[in-house]
Coordinates of C-alpha atoms and ligand atoms in Angstrom, one line a residue:
X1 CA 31.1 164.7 99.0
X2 CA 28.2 164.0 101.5
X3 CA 29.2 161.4 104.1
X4 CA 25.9 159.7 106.0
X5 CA 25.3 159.9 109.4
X6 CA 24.0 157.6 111.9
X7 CA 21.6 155.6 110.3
X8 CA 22.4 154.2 107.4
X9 CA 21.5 152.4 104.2
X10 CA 22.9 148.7 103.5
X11 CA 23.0 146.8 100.8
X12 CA 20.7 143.8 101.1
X13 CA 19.9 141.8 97.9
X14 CA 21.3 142.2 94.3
X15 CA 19.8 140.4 90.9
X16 CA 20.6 140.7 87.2
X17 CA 18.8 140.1 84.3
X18 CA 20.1 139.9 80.4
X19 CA 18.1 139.7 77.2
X20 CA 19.1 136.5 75.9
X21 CA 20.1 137.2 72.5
X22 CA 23.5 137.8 71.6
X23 CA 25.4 140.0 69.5
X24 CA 29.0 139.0 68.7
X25 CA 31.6 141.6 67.1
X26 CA 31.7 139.0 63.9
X27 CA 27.7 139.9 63.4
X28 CA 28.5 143.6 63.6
X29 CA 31.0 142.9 61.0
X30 CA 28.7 141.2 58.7
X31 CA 26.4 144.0 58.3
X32 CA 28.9 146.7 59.4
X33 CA 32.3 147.7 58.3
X34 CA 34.4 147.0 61.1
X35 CA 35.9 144.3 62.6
X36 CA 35.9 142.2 66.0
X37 CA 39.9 143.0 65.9
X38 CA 39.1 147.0 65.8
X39 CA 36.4 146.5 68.6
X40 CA 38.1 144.4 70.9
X41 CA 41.4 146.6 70.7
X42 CA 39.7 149.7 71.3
X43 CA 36.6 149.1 73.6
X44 CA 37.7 145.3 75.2
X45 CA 34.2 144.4 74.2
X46 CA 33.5 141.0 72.7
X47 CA 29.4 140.8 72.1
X48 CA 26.3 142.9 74.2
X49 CA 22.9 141.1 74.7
X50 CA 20.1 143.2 72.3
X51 CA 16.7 142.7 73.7
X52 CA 14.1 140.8 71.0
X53 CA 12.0 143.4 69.3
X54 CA 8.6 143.9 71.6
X55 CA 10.9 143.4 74.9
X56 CA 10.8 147.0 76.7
X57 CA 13.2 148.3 79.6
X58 CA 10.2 147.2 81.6
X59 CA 10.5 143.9 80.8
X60 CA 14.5 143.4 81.6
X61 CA 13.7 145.7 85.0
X62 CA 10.8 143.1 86.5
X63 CA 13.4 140.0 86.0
X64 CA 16.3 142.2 87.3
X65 CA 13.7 143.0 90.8
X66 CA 12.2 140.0 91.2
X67 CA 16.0 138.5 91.6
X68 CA 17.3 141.4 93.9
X69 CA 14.0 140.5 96.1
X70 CA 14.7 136.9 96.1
X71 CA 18.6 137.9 97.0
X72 CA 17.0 139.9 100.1
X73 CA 14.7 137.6 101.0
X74 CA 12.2 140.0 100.7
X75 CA 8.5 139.8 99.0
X76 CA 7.8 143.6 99.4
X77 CA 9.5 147.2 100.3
X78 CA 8.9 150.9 101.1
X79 CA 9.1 152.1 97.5
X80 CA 10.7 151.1 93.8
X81 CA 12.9 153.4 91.6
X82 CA 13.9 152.6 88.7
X83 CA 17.0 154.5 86.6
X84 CA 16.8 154.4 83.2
X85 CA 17.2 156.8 79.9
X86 CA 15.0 154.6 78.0
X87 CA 11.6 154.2 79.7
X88 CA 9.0 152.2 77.8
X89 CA 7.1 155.3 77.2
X90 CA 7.6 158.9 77.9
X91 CA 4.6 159.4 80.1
X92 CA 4.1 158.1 82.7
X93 CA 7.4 156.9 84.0
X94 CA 8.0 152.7 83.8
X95 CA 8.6 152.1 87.6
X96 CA 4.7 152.0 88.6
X97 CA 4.3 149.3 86.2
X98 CA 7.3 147.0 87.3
X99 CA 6.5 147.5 90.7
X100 CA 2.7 146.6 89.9
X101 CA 4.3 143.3 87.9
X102 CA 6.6 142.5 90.8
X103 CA 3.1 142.9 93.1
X104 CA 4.4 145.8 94.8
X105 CA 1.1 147.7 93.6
X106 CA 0.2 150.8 95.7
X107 CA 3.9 151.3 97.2
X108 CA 5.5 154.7 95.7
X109 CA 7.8 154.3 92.5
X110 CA 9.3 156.6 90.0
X111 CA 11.8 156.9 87.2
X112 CA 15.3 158.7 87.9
X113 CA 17.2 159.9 84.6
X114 CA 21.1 160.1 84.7
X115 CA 21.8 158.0 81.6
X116 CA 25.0 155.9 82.5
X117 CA 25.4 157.8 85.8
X118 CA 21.9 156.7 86.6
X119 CA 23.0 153.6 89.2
X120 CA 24.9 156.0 91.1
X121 CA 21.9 158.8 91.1
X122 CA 19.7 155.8 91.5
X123 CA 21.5 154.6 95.0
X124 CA 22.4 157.8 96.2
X125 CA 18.2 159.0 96.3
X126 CA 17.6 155.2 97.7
X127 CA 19.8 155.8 99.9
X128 CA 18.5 159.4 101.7
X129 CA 15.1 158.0 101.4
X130 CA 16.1 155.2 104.0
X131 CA 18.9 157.4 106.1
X132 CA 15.8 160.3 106.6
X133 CA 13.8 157.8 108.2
X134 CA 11.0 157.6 105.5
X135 CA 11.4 154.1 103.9
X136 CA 12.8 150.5 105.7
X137 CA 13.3 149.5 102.6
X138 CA 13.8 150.3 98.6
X139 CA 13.6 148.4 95.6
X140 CA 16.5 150.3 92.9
X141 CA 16.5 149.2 89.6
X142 CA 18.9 150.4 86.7
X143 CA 17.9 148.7 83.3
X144 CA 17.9 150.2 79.7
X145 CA 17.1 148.7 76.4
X146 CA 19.3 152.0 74.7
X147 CA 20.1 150.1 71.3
X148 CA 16.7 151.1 70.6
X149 CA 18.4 154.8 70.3
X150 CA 21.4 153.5 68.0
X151 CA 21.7 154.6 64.2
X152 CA 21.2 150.5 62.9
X153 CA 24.2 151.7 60.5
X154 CA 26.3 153.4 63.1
X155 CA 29.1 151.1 63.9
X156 CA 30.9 153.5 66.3
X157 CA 28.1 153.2 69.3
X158 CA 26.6 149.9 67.7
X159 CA 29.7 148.3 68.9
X160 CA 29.9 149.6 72.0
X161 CA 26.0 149.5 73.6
X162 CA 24.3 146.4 74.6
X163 CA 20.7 145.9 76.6
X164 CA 20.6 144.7 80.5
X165 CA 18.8 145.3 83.7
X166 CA 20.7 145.1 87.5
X167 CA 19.1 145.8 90.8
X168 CA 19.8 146.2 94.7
X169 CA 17.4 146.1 98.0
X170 CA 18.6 148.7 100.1
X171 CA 17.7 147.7 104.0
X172 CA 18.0 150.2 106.8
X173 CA 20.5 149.6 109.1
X174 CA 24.0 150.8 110.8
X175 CA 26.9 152.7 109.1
X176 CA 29.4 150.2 110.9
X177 CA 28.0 147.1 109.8
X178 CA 29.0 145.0 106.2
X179 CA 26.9 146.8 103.5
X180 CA 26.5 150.4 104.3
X181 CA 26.3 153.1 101.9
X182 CA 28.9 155.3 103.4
X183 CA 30.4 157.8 101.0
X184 CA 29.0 159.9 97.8
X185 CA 29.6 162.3 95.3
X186 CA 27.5 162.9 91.9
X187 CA 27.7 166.3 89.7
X188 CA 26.4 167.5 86.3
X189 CA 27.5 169.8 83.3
X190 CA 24.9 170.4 81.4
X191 CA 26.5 173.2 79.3
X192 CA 28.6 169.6 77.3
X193 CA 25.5 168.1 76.6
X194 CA 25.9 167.8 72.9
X195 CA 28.5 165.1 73.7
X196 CA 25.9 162.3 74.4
X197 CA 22.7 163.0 73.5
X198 CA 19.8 161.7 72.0
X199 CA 17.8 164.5 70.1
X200 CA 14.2 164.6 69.6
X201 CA 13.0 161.9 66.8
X202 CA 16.7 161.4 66.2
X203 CA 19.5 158.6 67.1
X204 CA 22.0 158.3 69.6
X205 CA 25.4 160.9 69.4
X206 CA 28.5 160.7 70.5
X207 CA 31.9 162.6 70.7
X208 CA 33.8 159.6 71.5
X209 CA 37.3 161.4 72.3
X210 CA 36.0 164.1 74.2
X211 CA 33.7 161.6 75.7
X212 CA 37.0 159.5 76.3
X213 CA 38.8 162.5 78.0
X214 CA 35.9 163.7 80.1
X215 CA 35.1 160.4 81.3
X216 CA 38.3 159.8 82.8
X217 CA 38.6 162.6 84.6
X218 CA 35.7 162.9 85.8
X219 CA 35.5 159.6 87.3
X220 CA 38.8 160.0 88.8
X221 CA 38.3 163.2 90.4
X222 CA 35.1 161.5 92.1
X223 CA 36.3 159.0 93.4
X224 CA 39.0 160.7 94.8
X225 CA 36.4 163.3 96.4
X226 CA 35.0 160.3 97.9
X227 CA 38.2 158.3 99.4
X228 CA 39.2 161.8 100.7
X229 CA 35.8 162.5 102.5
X230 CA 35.9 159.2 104.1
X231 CA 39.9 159.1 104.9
X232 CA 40.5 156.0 102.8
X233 CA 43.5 155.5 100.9
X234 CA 43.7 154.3 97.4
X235 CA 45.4 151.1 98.7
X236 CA 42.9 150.5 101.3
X237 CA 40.2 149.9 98.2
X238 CA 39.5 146.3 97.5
X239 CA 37.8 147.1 94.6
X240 CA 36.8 149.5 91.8
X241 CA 33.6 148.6 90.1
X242 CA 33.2 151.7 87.0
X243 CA 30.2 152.5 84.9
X244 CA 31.4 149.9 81.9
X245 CA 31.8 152.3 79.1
X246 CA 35.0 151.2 78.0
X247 CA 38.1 148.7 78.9
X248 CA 40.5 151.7 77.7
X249 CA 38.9 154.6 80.3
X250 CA 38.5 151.8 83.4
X251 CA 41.9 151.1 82.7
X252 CA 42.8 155.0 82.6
X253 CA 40.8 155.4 85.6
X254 CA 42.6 153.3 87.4
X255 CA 46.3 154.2 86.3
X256 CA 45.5 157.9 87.3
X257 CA 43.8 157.0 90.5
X258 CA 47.4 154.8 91.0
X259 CA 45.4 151.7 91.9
X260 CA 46.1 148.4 90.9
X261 CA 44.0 147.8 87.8
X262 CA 43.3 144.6 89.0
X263 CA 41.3 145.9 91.4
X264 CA 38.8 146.7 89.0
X265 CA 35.5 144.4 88.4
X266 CA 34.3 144.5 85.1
X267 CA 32.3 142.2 82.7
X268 CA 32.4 144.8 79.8
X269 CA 34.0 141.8 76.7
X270 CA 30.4 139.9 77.6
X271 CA 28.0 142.7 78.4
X272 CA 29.5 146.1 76.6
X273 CA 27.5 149.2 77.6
X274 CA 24.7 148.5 79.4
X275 CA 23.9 152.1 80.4
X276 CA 22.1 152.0 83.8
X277 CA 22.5 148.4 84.0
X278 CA 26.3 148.9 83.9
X279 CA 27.2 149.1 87.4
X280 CA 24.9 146.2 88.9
X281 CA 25.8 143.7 86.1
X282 CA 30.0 144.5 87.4
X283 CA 29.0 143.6 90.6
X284 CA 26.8 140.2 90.0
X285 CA 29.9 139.4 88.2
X286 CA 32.7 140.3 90.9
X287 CA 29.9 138.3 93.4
X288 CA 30.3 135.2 90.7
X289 CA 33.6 135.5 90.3
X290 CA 33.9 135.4 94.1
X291 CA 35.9 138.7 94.1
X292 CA 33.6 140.5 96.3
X293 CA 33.8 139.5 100.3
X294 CA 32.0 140.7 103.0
X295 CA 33.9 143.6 104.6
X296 CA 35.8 144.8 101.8
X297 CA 35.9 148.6 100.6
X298 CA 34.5 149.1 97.1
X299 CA 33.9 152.0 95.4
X300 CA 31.4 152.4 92.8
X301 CA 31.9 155.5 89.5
X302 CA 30.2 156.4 86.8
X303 CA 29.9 159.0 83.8
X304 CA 27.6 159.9 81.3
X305 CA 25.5 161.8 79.7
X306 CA 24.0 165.1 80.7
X307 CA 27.0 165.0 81.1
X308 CA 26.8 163.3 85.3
X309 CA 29.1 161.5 86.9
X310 CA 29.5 160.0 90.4
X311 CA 31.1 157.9 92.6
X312 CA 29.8 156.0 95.8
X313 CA 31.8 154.0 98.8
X314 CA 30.5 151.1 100.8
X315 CA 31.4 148.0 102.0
X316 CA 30.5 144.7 101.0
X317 CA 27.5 142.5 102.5
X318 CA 27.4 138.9 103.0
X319 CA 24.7 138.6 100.0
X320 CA 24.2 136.1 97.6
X321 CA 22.6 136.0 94.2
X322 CA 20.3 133.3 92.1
X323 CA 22.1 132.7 88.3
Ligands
COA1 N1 35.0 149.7 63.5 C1 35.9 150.3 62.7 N2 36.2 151.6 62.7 C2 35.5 152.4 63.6 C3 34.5 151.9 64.4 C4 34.3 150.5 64.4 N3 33.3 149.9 65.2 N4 34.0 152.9 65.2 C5 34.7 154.0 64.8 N5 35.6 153.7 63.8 C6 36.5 154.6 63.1 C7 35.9 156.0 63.0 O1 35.0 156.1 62.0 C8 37.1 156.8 62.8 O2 37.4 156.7 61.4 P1 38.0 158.0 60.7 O3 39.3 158.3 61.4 O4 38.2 157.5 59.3 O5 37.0 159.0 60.8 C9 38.2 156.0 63.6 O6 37.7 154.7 63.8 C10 38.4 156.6 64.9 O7 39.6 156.1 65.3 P2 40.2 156.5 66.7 O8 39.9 158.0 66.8 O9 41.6 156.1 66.8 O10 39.3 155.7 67.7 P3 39.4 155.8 69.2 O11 40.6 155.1 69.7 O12 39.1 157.2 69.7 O13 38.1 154.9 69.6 C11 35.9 155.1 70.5 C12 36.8 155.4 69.3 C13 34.5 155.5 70.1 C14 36.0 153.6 70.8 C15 36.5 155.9 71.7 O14 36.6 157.2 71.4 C16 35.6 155.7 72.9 O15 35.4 154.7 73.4 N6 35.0 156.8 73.4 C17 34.1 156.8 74.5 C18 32.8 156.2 74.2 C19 32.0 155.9 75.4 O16 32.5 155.4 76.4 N7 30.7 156.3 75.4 C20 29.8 156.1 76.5 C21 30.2 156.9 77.6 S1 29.1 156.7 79.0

């Protein structure tokens, strides 16, 4: 657990953006066998937005920026990064191009890579890059289109993965003020890859009860490295907002952490997996929703592929966002 110093990194702006078509659990069901009784019971997912065929990660990631930017106020920054597992080619990296649609041309972006930890990798690098002194400001988008990767007859992660795009301004600023980045913890196993993992040419894989198992723990024993580093309590946490893999492990996460689980922000019934857009889309919601007030403690966690995890503290900003 790193905790910043000084200077710090603050939350400024946050937009969202969903591919509108929808995919109820009833029109998995009619191609599928399954059922939205099995999906709902076991994930807590209702439908996931699929992006139209021709509509890239690029796409949903431009929408999600130029929203964030509006939310900040801001018509340019230092630099744009942009987490995702499923860029719209694999060379070169999708971020020049949304930060060339959003007119951001000539400013420095790149691609970061955690799968469904990516938000948290994603935040963590925006957030050295502005506590170091190099950047005022950053641009961090997560957005994946990852039911591209799905086996179409696959109804384990077909029912669970859905398409989306969520993205903050990070502003410089002080460690005491409403916003600031002010805890963080990520870490990797790469010998357990083979529990998520997309192999060359193939579809997306998945141990879901080892992925179950891991997930939970892993996200608990982050977050608790976190709250520990800074000296918060469990009860002093206004909110938990998870990567949104599944309503069974946030609701584990929470019972072994001993919070309240109604403490947790999630939106995973309308938006299942989203992948790097996971964490963002929680926290449009809990700003909807009203939840989220300046000054509170939230803590951010995720886990994923690779397998990554992390978990990230702050405090809420006085922000608001456009529908
Ligand atoms: N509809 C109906 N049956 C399904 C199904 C679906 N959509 N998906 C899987 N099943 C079946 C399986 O084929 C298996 O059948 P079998 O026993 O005949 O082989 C059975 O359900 C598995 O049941 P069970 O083991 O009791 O399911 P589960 O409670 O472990 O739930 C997952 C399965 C995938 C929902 C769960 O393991 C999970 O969510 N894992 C984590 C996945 C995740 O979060 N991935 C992303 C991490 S970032």
């Amino acid at each position: 657990m790193r905790k910043t110093m000084g200077r710090g990194a603050v939350l400024a702006g946050l937009g969202v953006h969903l591919p509108p078509g929808v995919v109820t659990n009833d029109m998995l069901a009619e191609a599928l066998d399954t059922s939205d009784e099995w999906i709902r019971t076991r994930t807590g997912i209702r439908q996931r937005h699929i992006a139209d065929p021709g509509v890239g990660t690029g796409d949903l990631a431009v929408e999600a920026g130029r929203r964030a930017l509006a939310s900040a106020g801001l018509s340019t920054v230092d630099a744009v990064l942009l987490a995702t597992t499923t860029p719209d080619q694999s060379c070169p990296a999708t971020a020049p191009q949304v930060a060339d649609r959003l007119g951001l041309r000539g400013c420095p972006a790149y691609d970061v890579s955690a799968a469904c930890s990516g938000f948290l990798y994603l935040l963590t690098t925006g957030a050295a890059l502005i506590s170091s002194g190099l950047f005022e400001t950053v641009l961090l988008i997560g957005a994946d289109t990852f039911s591209t990767t799905l086996d179409p007859t696959d109804r384990t992660t077909r029912a669970l993965i859905g398409d989306g795009a969520g993205a903050v301004v990070l502003r410089a600023g002080r460690e005491g003020e409403d916003g600031a980045l002010l805890g963080f913890d990520l870490g990797s196993d790469g010998s357990q890859v083979d529990l998520l993992v997309v192999p060359p040419r193939g579809h997306f894989q998945m141990r879901g009860k080892q992925v179950f198992t891991n997930a939970v723990i892993r996200m608990t024993e982050s977050v608790e490295r976190v709250l520990s580093g800074l000296g918060w309590s469990v009860e002093s946490v206004n909110h938990l907002v998870p990567h949104q893999a599944n309503a069974r492990i946030l609701a584990a996460v929470a019972d072994q952490l001993g919070l309240d689980p109604a403490r947790t922000i999630t939106n995973i019934g309308d938006v299942g997996n989203t992948v790097a857009a996971s964490i963002p889309l929680a926290l449009a919601h809990g700003v909807r929703e009203e939840r989220l007030r300046p000054g509170d403690r939230v803590v951010l966690t995720g886990f994923g592929a690779g397998l990554t995890w992390g978990a990230i503290a702050l405090t809420w900003p006085g922000i608001s966002i456009t529908a």
